[in-house]
CSV table of C-alpha atoms in Angstrom, one decimal:
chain,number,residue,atom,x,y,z
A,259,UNK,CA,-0.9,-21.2,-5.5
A,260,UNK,CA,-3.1,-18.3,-5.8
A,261,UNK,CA,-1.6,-14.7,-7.0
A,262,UNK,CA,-3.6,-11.5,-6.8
A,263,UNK,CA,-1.0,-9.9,-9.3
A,264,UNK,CA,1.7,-11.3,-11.1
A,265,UNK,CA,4.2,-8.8,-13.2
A,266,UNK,CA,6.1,-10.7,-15.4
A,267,UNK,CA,8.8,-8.7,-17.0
A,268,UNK,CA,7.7,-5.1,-17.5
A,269,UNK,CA,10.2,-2.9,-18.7
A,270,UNK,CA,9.0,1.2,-19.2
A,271,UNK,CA,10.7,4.3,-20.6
A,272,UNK,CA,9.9,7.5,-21.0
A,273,UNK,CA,10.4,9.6,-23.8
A,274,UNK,CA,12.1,12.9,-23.0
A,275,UNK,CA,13.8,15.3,-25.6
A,276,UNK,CA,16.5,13.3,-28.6
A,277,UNK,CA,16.4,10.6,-26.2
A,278,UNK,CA,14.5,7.8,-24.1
A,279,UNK,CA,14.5,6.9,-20.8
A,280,UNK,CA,14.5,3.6,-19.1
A,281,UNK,CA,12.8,3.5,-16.0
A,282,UNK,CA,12.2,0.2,-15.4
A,283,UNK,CA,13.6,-2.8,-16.4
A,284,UNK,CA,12.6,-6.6,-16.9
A,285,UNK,CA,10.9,-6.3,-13.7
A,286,UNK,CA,8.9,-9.6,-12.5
A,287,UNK,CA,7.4,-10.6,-9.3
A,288,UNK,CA,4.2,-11.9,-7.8
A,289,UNK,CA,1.8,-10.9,-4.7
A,290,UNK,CA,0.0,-13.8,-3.6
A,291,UNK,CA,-3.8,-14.1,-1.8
A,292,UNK,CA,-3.6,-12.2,1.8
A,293,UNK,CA,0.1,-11.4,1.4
A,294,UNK,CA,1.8,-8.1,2.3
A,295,UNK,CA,4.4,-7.1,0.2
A,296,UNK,CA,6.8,-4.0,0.3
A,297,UNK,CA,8.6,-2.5,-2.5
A,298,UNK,CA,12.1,-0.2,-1.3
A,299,UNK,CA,14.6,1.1,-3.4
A,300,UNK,CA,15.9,4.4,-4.2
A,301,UNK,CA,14.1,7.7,-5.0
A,302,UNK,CA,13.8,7.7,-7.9
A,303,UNK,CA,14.1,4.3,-9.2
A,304,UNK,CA,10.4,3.4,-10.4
A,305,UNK,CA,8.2,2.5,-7.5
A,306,UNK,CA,5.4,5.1,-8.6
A,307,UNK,CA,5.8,4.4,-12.1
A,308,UNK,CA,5.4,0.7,-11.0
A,309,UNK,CA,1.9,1.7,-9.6
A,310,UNK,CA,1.0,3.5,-12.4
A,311,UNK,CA,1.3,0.4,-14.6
A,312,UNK,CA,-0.3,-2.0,-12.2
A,313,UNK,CA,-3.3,0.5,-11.5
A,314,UNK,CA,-3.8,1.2,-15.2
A,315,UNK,CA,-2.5,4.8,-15.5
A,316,UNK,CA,0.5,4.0,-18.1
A,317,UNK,CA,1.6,0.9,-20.4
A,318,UNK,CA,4.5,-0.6,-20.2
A,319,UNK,CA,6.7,-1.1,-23.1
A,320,UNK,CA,7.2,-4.6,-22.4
A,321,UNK,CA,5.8,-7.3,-20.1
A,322,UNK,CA,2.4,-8.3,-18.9
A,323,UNK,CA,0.9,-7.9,-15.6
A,324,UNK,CA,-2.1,-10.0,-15.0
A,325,UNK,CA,-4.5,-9.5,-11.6
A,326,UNK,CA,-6.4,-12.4,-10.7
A,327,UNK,CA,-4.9,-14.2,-13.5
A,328,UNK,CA,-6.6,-12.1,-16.2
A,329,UNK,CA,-4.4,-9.1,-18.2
A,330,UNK,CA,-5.6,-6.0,-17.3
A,331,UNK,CA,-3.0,-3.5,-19.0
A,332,UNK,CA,-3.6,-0.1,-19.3
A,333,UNK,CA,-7.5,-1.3,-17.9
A,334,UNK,CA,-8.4,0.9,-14.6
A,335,UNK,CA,-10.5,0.4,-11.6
A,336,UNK,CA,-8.5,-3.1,-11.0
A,337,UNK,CA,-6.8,-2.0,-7.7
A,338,UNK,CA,-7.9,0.1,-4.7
A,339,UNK,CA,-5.1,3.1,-3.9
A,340,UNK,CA,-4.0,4.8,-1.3
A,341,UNK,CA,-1.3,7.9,-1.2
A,342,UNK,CA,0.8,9.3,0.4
A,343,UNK,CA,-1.8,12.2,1.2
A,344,UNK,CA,-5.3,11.0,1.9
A,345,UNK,CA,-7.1,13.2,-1.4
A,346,UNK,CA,-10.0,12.8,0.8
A,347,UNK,CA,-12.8,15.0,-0.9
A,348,UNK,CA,-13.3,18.2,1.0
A,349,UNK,CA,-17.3,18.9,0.3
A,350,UNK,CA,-17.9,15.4,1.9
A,351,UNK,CA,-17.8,14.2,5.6
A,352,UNK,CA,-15.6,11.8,6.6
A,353,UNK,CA,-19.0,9.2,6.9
A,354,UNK,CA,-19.7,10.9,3.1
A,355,UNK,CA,-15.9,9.9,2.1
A,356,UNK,CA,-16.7,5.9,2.9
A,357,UNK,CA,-19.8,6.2,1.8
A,358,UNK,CA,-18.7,7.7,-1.2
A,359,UNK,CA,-16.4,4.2,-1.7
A,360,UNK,CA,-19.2,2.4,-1.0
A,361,UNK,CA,-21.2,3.2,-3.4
A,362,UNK,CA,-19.0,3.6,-6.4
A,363,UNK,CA,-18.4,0.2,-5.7
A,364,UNK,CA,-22.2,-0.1,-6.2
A,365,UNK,CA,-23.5,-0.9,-2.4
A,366,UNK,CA,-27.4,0.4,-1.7
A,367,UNK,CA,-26.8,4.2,-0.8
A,368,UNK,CA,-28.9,3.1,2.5
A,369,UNK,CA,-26.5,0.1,3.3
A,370,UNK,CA,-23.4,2.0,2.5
A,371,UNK,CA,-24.6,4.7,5.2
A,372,UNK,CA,-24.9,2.0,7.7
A,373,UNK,CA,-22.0,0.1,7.2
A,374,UNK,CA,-19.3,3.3,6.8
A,375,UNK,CA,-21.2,4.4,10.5
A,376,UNK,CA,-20.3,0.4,11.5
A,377,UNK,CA,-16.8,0.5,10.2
A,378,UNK,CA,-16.1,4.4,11.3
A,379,UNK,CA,-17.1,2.8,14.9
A,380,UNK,CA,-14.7,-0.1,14.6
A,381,UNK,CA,-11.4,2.2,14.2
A,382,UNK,CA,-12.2,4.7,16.4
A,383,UNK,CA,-13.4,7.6,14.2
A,384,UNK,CA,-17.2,7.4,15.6
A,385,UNK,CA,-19.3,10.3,16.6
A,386,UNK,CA,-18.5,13.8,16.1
A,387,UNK,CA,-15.3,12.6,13.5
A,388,UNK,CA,-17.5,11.0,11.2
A,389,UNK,CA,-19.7,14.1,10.8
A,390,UNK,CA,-16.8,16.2,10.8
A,391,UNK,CA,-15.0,17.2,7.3
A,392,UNK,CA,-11.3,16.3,6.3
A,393,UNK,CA,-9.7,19.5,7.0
A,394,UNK,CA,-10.7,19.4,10.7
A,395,UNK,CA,-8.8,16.2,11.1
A,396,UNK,CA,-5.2,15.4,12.3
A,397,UNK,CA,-3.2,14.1,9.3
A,398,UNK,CA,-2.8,10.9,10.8
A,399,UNK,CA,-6.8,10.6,11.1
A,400,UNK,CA,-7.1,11.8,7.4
A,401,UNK,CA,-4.8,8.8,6.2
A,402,UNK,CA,-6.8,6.1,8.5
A,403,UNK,CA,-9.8,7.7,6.5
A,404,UNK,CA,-7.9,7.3,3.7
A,405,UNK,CA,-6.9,3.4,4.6
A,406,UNK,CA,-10.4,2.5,5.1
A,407,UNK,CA,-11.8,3.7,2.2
A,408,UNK,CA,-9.4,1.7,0.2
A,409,UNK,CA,-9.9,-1.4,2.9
A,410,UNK,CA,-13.8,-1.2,1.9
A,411,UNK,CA,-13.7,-1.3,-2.0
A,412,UNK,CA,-14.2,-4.4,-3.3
A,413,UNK,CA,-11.1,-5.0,-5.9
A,414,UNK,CA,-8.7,-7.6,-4.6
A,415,UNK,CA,-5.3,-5.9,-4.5
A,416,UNK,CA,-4.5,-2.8,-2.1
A,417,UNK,CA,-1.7,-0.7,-3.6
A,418,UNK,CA,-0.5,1.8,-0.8
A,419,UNK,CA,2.1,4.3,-2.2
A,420,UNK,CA,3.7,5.4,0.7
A,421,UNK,CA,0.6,6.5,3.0
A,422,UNK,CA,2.4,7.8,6.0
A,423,UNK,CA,5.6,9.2,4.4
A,424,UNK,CA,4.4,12.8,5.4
A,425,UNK,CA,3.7,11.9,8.7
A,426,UNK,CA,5.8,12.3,12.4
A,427,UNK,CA,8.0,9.8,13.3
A,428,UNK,CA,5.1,9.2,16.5
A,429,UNK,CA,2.1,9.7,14.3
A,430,UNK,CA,3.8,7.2,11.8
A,431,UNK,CA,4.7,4.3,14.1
A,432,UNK,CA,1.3,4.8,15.7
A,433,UNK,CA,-0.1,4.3,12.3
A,434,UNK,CA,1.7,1.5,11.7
A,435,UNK,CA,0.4,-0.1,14.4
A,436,UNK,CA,-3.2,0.9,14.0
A,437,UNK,CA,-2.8,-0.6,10.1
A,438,UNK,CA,-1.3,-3.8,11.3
A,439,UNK,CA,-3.9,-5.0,13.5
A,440,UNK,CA,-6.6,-3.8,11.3
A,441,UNK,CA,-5.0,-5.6,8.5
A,442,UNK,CA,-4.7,-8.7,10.9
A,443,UNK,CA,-8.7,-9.0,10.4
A,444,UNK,CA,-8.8,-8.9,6.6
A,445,UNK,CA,-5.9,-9.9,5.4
A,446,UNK,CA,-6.2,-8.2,2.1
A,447,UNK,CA,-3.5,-8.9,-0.5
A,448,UNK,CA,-1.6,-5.8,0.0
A,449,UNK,CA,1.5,-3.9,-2.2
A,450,UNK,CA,2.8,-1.2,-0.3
A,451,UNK,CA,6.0,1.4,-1.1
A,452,UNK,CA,7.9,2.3,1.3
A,453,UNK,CA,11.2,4.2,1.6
A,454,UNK,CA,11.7,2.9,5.4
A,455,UNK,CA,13.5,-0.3,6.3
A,456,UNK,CA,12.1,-0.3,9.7
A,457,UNK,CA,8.1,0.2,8.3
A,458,UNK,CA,8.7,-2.8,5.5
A,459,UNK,CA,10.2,-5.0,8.1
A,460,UNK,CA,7.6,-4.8,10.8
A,461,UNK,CA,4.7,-4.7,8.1
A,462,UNK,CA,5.5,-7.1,5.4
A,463,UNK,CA,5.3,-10.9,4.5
A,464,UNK,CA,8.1,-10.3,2.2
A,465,UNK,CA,9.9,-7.1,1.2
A,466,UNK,CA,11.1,-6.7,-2.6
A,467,UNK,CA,14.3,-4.1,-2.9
A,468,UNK,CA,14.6,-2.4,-5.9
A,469,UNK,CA,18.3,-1.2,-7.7
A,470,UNK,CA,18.4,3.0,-9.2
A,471,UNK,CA,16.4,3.3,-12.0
A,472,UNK,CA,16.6,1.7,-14.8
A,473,UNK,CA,15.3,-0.3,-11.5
A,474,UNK,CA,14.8,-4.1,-11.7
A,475,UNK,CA,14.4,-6.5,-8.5
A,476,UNK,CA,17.9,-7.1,-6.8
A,477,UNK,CA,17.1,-9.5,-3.9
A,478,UNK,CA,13.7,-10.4,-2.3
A,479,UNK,CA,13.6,-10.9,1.8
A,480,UNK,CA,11.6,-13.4,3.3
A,481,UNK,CA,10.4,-11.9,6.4
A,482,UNK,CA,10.8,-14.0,9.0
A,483,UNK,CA,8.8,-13.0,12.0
A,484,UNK,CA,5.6,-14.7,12.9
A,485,UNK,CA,2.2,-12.8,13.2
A,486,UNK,CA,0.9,-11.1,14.9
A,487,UNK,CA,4.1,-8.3,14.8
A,488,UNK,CA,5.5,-8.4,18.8
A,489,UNK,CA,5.7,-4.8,20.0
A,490,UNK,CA,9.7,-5.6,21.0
A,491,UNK,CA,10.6,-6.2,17.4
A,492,UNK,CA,12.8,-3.3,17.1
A,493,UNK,CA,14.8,-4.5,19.6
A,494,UNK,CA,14.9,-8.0,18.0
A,495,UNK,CA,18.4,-9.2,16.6
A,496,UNK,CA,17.2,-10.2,13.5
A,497,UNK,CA,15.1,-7.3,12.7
A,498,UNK,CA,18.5,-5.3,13.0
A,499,UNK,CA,20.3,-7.7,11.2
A,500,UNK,CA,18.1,-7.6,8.2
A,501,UNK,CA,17.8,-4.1,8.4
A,502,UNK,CA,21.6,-3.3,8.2
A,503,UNK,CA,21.8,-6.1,5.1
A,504,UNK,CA,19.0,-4.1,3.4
A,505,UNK,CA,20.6,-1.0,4.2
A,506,UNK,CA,24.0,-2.5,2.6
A,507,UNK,CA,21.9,-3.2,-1.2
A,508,UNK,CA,20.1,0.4,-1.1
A,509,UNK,CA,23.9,2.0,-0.7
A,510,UNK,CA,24.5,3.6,-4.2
């Protein structure tokens, strides 16, 4: 079996004033090749902080976590991110934004312009968006900007930190829609925080729920609906039925 990341019992505090403290504890799970896997739990209880140590920000005190099999501790440039706002860089268009990704990840400035124009085209952000800058843009526009720059860099593991947590409740499930079935085409190994039962349920392969900080893994659900997601899952009997038992092991 092939894992994109394995985190194999990290534990972090921080220090504050006379004292230390924990934030996460023995935490250890795995995200395997093309899998989608939520993180939920608490505010509070780590899931940034997680992020932080898989993406190279922060060590952990203990533990190892490994991408592609090789240890890449406190080693950046291992992950592609994506927010929860879309720090799209306001000088550049939005075709200058996925460019921008394209060639850091060192693509041929001339095939980078090409193939942001190709992949603009293919979500719906052709013409007049692409020239236009960031601040022009609806919020939910700025995070699929956001989303495909990350979709287009080349590392193998997508960590998405809550990406539509600022937006509408319509804006968000449109988004959620719009990320599925672009995901459907790449299937990128994905790890994606969440505070919404609903979102983790209709997105993920498997959804891992975290306890209040000093957080370590409680349960892990199995997400049992086939792809691609049916539009009448909300109304499905097991979708609420995991939801409420979810609900039940976030209740402090």
């Amino acid at each position: 079996m092939s894992f994109v990341l394995e985190v194999d019992g990290v534990t972090k505090s921080f220090d504050v004033p006379l004292s230390s403290k924990p934030v996460l504890s023995n935490v250890t799970f795995q995200v395997k090749e093309g899998e989608f896997v939520s993180l939920i739990g608490p505010s509070g209880s780590g899931k940034t902080t997680l992020f932080h140590l898989i993406g190279g920000l922060d060590v952990p005190n203990l533990g190892e976590i490994r991408i592609k099999g090789r240890r890449t501790i406190g080693e950046r440039g291992n992950i592609a991110y994506m927010p929860q706002q879309a720090s799209l860089m306001p000088w550049l268009t939005v075709a200058g934004n996925i460019e921008l990704a394209l060639d850091i990840a060192g693509m041929d400035r001339k095939e980078a312009r090409i193939k942001a124009r190709e992949w603009l085209e293919r979500v719906g952000l052709h013409g007049e968006i692409g020239d236009s800058y960031p601040h022009v843009l609806s919020g939910g526009m700025q995070q699929r900007v956001s989303f495909l720059r990350a979709l287009l860099s080349p590392q193998p593991l997508m960590c998405l930190d809550e990406p539509f947590g600022a937006l509408d409740a319509l804006t968000r499930m449109q988004m959620q829609t719009w990320l599925l079935s672009l995901w459907e085409e790449n299937r990128r190994s994905v790890l994606f925080v969440t505070h919404s039962i609903e979102e983790a349920l209709l997105l993920s392969d498997r959804i891992l729920i975290l306890s209040t900080a000093p957080a370590t893994i409680i349960r892990e659900v199995v997400v049992p609906f086939a792809r691609p997601r049916r539009d009448e899952l909300w109304s499905d009997p097991t979708f609420n039925e995991l939801k409420r038992e979810i609900y039940d092991q976030l209740k402090p």
